[in-house]
PDB file of N, CA and C in Angstrom:
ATOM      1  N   UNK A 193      56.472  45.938 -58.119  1.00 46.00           N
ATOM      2  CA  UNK A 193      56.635  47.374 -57.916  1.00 46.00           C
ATOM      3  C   UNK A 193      56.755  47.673 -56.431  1.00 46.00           C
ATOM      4  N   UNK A 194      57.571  48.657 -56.024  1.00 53.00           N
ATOM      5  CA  UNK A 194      57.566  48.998 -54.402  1.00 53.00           C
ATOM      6  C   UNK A 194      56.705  49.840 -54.135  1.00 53.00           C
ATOM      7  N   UNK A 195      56.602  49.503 -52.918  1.00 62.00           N
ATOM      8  CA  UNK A 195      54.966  50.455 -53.001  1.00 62.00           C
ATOM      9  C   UNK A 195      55.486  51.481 -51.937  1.00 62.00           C
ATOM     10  N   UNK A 196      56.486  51.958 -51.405  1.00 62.00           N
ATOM     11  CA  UNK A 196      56.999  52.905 -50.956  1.00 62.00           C
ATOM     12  C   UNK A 196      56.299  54.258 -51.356  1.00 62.00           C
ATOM     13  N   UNK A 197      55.657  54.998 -50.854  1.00 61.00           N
ATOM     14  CA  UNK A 197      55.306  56.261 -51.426  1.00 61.00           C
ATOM     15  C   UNK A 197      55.474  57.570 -50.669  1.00 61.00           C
ATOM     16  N   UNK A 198      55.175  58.512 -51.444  1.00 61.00           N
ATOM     17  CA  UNK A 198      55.314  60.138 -50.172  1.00 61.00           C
ATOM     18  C   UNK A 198      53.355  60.033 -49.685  1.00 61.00           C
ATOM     19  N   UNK A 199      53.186  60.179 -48.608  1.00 64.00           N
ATOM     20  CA  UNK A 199      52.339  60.713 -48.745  1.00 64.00           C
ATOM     21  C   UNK A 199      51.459  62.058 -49.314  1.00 64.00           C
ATOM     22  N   UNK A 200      51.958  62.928 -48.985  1.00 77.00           N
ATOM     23  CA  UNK A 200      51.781  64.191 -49.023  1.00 77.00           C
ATOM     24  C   UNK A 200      52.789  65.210 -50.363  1.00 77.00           C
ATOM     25  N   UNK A 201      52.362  66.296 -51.139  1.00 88.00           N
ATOM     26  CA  UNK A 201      53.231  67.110 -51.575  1.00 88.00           C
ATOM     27  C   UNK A 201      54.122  67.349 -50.640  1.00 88.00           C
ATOM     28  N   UNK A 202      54.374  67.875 -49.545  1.00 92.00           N
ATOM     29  CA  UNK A 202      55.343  68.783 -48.721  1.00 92.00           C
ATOM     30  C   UNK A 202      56.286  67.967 -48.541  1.00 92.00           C
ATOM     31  N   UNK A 203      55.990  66.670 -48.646  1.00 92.00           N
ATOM     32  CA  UNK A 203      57.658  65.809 -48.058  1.00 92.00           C
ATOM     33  C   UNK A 203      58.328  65.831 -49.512  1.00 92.00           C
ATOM     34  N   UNK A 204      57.535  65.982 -50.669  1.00 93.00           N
ATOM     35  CA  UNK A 204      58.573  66.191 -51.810  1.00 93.00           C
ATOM     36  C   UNK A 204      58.846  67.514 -51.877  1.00 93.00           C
ATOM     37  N   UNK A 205      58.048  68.254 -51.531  1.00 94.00           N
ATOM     38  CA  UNK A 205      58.761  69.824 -51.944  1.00 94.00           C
ATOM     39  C   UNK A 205      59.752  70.226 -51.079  1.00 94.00           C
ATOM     40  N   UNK A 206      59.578  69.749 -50.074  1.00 94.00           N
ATOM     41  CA  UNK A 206      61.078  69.662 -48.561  1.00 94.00           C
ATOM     42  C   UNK A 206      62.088  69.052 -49.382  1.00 94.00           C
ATOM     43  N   UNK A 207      61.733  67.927 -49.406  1.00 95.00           N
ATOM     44  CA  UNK A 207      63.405  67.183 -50.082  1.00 95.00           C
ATOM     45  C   UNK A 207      63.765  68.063 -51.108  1.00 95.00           C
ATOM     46  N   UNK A 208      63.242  68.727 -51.731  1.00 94.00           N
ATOM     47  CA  UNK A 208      63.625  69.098 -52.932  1.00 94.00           C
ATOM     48  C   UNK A 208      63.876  70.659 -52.655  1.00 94.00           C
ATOM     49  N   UNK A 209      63.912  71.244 -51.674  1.00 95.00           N
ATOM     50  CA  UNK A 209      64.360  72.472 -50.893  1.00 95.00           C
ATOM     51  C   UNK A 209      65.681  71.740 -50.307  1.00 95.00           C
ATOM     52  N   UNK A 210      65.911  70.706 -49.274  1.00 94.00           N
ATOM     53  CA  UNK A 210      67.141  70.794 -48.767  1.00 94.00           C
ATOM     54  C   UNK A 210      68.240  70.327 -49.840  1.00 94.00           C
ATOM     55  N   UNK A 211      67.541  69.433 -50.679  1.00 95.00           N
ATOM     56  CA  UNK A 211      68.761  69.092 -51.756  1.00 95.00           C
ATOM     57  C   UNK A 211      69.610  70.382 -52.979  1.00 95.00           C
ATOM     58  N   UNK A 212      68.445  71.557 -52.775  1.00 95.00           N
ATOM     59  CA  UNK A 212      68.776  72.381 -53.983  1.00 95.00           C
ATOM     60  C   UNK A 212      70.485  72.793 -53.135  1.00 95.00           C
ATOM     61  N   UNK A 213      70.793  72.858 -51.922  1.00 93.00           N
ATOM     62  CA  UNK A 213      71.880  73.062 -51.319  1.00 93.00           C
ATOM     63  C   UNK A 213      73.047  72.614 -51.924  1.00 93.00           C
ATOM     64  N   UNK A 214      73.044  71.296 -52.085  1.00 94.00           N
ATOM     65  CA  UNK A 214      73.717  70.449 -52.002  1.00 94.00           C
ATOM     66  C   UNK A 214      73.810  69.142 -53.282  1.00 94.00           C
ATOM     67  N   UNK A 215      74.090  70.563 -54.418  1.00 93.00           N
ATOM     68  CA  UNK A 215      74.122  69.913 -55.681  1.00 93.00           C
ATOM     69  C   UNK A 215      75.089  68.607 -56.201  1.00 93.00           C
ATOM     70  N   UNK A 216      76.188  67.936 -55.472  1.00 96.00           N
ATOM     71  CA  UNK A 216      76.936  66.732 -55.308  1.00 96.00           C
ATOM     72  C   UNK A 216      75.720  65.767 -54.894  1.00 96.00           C
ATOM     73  N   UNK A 217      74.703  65.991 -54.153  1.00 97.00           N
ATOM     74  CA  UNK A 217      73.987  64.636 -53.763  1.00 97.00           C
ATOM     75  C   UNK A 217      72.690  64.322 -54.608  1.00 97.00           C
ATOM     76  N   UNK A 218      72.247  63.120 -55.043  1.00 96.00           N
ATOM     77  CA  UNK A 218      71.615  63.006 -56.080  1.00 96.00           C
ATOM     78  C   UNK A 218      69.900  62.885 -55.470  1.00 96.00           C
ATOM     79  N   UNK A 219      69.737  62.122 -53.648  1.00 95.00           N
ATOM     80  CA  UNK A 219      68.714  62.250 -53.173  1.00 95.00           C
ATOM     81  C   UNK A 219      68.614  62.087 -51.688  1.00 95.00           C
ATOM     82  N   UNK A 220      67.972  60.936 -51.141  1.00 94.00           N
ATOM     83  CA  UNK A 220      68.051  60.803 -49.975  1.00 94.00           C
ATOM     84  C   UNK A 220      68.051  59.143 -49.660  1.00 94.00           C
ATOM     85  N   UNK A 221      68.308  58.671 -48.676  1.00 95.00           N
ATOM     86  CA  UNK A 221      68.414  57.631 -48.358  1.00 95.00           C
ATOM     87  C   UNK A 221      67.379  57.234 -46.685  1.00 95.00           C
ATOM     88  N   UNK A 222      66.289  56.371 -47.064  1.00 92.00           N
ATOM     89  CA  UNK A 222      65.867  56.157 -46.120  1.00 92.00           C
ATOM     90  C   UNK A 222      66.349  54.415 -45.655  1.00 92.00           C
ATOM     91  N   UNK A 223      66.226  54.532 -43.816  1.00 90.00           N
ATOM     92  CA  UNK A 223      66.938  52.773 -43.737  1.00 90.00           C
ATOM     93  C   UNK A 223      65.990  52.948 -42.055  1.00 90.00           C
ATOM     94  N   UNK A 224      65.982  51.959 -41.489  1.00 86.00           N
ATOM     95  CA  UNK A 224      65.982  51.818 -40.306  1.00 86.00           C
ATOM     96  C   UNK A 224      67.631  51.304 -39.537  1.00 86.00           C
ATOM     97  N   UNK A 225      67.406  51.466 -38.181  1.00 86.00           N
ATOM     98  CA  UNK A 225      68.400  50.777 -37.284  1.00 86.00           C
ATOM     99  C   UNK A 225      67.933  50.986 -35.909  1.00 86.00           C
ATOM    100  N   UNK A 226      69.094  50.001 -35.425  1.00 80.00           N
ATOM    101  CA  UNK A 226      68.570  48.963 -33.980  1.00 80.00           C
ATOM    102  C   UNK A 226      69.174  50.229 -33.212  1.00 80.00           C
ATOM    103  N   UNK A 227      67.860  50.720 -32.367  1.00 71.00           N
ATOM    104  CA  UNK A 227      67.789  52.515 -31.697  1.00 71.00           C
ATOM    105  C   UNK A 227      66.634  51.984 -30.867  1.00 71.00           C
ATOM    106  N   UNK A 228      66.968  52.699 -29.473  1.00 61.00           N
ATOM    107  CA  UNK A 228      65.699  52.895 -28.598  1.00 61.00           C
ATOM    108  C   UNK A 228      65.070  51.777 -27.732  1.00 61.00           C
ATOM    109  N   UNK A 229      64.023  52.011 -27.121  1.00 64.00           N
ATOM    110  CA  UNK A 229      63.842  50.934 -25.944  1.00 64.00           C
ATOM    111  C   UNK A 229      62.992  50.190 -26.488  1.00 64.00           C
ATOM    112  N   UNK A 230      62.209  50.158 -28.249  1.00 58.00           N
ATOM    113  CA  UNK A 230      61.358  49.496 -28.744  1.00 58.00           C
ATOM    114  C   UNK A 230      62.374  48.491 -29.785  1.00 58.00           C
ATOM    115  N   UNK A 231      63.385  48.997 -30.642  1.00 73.00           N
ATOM    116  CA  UNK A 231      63.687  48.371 -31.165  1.00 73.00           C
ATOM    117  C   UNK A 231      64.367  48.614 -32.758  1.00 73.00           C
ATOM    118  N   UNK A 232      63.448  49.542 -33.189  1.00 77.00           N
ATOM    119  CA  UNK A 232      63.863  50.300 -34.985  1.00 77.00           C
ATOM    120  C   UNK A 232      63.752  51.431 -34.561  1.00 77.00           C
ATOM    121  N   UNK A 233      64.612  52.392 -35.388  1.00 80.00           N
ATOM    122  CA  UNK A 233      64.022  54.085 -35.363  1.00 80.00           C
ATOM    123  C   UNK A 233      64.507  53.769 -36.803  1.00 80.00           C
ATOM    124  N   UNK A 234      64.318  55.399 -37.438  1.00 83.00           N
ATOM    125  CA  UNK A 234      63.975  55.826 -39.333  1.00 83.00           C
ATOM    126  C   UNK A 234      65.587  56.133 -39.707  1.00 83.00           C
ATOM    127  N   UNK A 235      65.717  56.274 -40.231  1.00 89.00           N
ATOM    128  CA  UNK A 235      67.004  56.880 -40.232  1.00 89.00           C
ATOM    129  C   UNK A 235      67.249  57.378 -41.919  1.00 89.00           C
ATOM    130  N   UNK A 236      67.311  58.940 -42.088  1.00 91.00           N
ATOM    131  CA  UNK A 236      67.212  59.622 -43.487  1.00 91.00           C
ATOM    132  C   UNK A 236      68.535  60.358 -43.739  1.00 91.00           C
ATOM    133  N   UNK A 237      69.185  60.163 -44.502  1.00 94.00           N
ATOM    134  CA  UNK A 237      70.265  61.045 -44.654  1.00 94.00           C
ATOM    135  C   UNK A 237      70.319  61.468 -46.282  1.00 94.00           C
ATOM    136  N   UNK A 238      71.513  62.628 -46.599  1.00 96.00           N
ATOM    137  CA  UNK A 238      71.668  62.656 -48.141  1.00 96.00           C
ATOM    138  C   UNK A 238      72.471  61.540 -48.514  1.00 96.00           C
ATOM    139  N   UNK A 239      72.573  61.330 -49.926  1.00 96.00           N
ATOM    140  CA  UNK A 239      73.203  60.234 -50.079  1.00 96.00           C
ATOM    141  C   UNK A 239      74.152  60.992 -51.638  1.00 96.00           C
ATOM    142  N   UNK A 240      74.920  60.252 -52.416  1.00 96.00           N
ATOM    143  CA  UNK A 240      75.592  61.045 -53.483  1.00 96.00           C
ATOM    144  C   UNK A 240      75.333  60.032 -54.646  1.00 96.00           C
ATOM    145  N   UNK A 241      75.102  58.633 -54.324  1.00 95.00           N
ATOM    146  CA  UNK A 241      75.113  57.669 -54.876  1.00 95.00           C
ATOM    147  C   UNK A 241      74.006  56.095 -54.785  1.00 95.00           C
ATOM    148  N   UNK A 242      73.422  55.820 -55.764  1.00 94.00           N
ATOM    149  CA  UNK A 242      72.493  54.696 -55.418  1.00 94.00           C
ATOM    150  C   UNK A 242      73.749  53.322 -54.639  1.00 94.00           C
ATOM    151  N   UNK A 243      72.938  52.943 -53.925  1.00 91.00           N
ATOM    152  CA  UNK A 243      73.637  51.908 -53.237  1.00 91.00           C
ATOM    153  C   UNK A 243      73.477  50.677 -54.972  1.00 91.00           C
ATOM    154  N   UNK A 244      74.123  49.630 -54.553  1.00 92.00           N
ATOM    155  CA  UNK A 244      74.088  48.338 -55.296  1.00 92.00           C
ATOM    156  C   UNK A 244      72.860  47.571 -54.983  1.00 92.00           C
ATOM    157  N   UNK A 245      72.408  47.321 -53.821  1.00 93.00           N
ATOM    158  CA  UNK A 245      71.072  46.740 -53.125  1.00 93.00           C
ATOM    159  C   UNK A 245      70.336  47.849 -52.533  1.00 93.00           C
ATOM    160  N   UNK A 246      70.304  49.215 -52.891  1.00 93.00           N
ATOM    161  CA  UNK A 246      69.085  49.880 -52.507  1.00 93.00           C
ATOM    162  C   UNK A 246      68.093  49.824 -53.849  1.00 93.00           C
ATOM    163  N   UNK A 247      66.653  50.302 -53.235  1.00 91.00           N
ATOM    164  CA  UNK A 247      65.323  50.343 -54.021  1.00 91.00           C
ATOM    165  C   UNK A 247      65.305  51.837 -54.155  1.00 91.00           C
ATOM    166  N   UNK A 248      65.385  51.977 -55.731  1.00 92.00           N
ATOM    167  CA  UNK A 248      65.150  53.576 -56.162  1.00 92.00           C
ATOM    168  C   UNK A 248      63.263  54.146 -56.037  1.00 92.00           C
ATOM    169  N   UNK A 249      63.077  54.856 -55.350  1.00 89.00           N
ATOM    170  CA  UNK A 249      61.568  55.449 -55.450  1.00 89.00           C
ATOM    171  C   UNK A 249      61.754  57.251 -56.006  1.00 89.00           C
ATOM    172  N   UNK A 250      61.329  57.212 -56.981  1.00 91.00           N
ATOM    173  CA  UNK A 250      61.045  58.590 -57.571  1.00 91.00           C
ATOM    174  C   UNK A 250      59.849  59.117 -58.057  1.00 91.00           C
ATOM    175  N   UNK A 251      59.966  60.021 -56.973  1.00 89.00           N
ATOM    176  CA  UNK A 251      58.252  61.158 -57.129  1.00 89.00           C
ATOM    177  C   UNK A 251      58.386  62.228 -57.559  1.00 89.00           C
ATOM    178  N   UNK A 252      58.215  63.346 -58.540  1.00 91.00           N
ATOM    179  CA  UNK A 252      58.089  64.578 -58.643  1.00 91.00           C
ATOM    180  C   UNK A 252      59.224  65.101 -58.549  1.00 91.00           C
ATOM    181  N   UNK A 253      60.176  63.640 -59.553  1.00 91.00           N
ATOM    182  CA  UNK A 253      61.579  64.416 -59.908  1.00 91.00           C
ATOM    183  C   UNK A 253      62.903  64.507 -58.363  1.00 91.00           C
ATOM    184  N   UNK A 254      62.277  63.669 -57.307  1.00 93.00           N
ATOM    185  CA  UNK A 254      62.767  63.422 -56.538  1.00 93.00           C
ATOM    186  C   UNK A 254      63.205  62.148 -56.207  1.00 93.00           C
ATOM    187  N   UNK A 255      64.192  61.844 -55.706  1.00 93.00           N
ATOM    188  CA  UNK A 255      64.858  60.380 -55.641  1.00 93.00           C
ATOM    189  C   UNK A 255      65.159  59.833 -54.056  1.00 93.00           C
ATOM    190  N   UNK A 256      64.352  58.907 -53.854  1.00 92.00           N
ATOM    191  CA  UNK A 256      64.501  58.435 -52.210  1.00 92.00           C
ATOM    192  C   UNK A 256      65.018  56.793 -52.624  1.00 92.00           C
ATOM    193  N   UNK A 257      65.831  56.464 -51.841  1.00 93.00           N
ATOM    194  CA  UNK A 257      66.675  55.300 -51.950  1.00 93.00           C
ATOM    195  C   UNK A 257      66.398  54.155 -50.930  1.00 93.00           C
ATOM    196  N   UNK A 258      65.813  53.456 -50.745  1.00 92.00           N
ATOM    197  CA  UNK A 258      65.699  52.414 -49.541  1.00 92.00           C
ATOM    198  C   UNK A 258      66.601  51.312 -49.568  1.00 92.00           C
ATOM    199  N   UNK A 259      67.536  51.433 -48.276  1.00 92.00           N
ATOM    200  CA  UNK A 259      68.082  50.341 -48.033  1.00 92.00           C
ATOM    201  C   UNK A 259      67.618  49.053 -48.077  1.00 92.00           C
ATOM    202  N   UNK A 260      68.653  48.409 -48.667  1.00 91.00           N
ATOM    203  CA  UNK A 260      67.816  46.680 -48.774  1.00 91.00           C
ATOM    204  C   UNK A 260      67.837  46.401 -47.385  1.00 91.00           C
ATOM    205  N   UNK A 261      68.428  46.292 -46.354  1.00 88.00           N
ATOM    206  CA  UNK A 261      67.957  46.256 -45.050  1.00 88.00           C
ATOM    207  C   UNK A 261      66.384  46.174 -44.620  1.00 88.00           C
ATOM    208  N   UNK A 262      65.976  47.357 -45.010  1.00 87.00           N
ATOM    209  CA  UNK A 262      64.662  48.263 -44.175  1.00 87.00           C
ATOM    210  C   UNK A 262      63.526  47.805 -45.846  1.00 87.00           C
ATOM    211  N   UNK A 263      63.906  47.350 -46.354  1.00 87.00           N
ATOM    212  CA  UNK A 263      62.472  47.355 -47.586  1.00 87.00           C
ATOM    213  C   UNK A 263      61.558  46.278 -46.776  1.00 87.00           C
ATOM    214  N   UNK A 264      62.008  45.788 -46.518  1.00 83.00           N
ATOM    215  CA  UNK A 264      60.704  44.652 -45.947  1.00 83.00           C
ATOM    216  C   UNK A 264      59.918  45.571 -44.880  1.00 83.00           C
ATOM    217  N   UNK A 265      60.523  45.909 -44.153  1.00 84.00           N
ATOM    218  CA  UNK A 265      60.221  47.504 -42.822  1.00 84.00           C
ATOM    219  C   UNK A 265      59.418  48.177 -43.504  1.00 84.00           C
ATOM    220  N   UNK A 266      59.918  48.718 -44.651  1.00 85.00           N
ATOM    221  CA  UNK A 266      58.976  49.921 -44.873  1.00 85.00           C
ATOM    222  C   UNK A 266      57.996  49.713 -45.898  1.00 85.00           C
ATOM    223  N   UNK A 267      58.276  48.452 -46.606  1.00 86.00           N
ATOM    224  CA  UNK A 267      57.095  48.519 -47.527  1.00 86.00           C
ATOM    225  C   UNK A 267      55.638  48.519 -47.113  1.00 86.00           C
ATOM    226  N   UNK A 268      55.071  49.527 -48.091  1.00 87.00           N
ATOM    227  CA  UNK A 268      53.738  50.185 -47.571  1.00 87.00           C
ATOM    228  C   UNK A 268      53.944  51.384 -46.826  1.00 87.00           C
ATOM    229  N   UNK A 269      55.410  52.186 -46.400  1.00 88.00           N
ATOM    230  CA  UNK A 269      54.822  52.925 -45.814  1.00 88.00           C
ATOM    231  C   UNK A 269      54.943  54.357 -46.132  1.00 88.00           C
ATOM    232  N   UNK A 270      54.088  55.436 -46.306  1.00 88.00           N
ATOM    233  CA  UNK A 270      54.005  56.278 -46.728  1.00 88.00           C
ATOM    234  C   UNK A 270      55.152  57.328 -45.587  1.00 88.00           C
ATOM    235  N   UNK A 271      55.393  58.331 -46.585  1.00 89.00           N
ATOM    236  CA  UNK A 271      56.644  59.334 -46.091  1.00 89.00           C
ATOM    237  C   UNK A 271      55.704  60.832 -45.843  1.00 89.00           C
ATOM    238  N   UNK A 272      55.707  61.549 -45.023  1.00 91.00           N
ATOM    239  CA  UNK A 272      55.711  62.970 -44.547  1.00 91.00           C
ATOM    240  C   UNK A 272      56.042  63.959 -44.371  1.00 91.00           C
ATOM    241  N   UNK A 273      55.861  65.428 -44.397  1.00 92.00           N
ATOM    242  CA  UNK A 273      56.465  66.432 -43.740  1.00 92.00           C
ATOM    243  C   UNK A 273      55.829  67.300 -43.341  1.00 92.00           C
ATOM    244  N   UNK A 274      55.787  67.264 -41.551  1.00 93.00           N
ATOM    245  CA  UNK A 274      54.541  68.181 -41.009  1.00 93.00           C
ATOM    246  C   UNK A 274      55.571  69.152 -40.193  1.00 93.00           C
ATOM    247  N   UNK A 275      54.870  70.576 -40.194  1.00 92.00           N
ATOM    248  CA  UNK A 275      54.834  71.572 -39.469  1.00 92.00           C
ATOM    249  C   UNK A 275      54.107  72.078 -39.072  1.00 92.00           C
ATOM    250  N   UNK A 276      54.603  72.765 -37.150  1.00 90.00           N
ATOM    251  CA  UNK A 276      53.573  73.225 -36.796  1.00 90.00           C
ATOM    252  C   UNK A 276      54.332  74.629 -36.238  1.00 90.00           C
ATOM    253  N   UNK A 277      53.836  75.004 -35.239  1.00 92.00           N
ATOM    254  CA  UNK A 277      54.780  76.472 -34.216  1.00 92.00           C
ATOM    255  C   UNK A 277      55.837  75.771 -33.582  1.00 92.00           C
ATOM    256  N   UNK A 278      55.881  74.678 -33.352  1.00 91.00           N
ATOM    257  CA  UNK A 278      56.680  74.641 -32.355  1.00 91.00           C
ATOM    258  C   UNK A 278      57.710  73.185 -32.913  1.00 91.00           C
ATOM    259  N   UNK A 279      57.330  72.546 -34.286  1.00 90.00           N
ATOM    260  CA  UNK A 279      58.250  71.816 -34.736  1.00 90.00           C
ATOM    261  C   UNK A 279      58.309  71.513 -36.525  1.00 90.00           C
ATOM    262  N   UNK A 280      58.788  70.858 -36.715  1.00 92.00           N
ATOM    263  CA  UNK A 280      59.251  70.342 -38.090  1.00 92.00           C
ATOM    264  C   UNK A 280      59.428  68.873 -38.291  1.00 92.00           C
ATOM    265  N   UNK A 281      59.247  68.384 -39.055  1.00 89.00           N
ATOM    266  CA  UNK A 281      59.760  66.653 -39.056  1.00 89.00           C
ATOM    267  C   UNK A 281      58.549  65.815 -40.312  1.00 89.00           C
ATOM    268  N   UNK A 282      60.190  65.155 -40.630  1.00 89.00           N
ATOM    269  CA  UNK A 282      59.617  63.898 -41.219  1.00 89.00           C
ATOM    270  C   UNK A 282      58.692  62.653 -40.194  1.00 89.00           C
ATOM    271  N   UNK A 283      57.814  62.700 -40.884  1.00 86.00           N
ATOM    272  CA  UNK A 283      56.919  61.269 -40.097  1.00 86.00           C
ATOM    273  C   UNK A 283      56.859  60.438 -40.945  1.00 86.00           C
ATOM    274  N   UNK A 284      56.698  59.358 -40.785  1.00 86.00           N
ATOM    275  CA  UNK A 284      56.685  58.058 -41.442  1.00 86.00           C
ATOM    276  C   UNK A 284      55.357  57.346 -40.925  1.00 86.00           C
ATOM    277  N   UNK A 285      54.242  57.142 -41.807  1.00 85.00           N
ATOM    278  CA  UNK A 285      53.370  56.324 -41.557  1.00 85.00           C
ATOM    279  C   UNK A 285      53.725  54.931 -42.048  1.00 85.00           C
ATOM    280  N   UNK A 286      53.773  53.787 -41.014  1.00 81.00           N
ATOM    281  CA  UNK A 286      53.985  52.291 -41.410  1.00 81.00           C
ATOM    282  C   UNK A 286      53.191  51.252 -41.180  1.00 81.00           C
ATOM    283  N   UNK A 287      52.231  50.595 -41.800  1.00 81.00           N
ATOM    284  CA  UNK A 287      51.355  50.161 -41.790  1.00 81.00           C
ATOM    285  C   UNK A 287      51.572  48.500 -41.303  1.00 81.00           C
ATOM    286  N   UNK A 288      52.997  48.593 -41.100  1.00 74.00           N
ATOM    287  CA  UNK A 288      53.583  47.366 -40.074  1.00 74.00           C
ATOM    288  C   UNK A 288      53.746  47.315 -39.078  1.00 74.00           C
ATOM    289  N   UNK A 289      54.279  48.819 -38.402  1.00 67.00           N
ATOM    290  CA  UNK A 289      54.114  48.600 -36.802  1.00 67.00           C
ATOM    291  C   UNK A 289      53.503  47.669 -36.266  1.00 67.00           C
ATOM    292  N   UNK A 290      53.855  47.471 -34.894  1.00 65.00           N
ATOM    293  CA  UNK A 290      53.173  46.160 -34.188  1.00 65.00           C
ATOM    294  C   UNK A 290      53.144  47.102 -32.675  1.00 65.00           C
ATOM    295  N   UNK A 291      54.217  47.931 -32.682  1.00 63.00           N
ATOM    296  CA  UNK A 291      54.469  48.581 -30.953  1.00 63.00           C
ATOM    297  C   UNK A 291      55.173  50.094 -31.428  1.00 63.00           C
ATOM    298  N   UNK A 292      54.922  50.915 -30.680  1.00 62.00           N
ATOM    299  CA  UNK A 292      56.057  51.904 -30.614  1.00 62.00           C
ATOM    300  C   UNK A 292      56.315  52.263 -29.116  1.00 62.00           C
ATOM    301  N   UNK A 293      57.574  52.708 -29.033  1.00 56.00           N
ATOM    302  CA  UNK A 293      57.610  53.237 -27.582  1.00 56.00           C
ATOM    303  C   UNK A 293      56.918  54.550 -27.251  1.00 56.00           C
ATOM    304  N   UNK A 294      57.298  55.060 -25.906  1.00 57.00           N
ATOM    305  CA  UNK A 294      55.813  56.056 -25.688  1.00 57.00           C
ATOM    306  C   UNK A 294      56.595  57.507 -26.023  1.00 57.00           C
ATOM    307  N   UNK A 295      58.019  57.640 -26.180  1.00 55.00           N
ATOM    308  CA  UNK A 295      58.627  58.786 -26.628  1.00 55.00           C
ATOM    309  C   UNK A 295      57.908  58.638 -28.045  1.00 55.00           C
ATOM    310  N   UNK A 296      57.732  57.600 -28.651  1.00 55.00           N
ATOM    311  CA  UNK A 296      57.772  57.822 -30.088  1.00 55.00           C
ATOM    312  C   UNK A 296      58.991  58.094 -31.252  1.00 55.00           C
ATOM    313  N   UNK A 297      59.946  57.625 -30.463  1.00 59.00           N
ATOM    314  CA  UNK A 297      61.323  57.646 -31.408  1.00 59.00           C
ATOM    315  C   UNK A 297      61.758  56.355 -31.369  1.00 59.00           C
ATOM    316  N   UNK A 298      60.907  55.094 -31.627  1.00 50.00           N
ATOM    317  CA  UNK A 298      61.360  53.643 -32.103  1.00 50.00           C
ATOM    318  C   UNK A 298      60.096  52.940 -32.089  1.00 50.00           C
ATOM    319  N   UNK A 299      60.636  51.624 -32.629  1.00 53.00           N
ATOM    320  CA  UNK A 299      58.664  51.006 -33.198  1.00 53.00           C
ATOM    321  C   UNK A 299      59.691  49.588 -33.477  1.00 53.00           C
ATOM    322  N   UNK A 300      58.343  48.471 -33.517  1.00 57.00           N
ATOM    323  CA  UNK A 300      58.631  47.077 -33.587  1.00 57.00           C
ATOM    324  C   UNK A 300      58.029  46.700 -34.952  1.00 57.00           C
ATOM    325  N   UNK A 301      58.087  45.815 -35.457  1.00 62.00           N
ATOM    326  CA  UNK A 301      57.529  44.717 -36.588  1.00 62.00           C
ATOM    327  C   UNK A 301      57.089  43.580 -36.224  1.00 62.00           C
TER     328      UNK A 301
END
């Protein structure tokens, strides 16, 4: 079983606010790529279609897709969505990190 999970309600009730838009796409697609002075950043987009080698994760009627790339990356790591006054954003807790840089927009394994 993948142990990919949301942490929190709000990162499913978000996805499931920006997707009501955009009834052609079926969920989202999470992956990493080679970004930044550490090494990985997250990388989430809509998607319309399961890949052939992505990992389907579905929570609360919501569908997140992990690239076969990034499953080794992300397994274990829980998904987010925090707001405050002054921002918005997905966070990703990964219980693999080894480094991140000090912006905080890339991380090592």
């Amino acid at each position: 079983m993948w142990s990919f999970v949301f942490q929190t309600p709000s990162a499913v009730q978000k996805i499931k606010e920006l997707l009501k838009d955009k009834p052609d796409h079926v969920g989202v697609k999470v992956g990493v790529r080679t970004r930044g002075c550490n090494g990985l950043s997250y990388t989430l987009e809509y998607t319309k279609s399961k890949g052939d080698s992505d990992e389907e994760v579905v929570q609360d009627g919501v569908r997140v897709f992990i690239e076969k790339k990034a499953q080794l990356t992300l397994l274990g790591t829980e998904m987010d969505y925090v707001e405050d006054k002054l921002s918005s954003e997905f966070v990703f807790n990964n219980p693999n990190i080894k480094g991140t840089c000090g912006c905080g927009e890339s991380f090592n394994i």
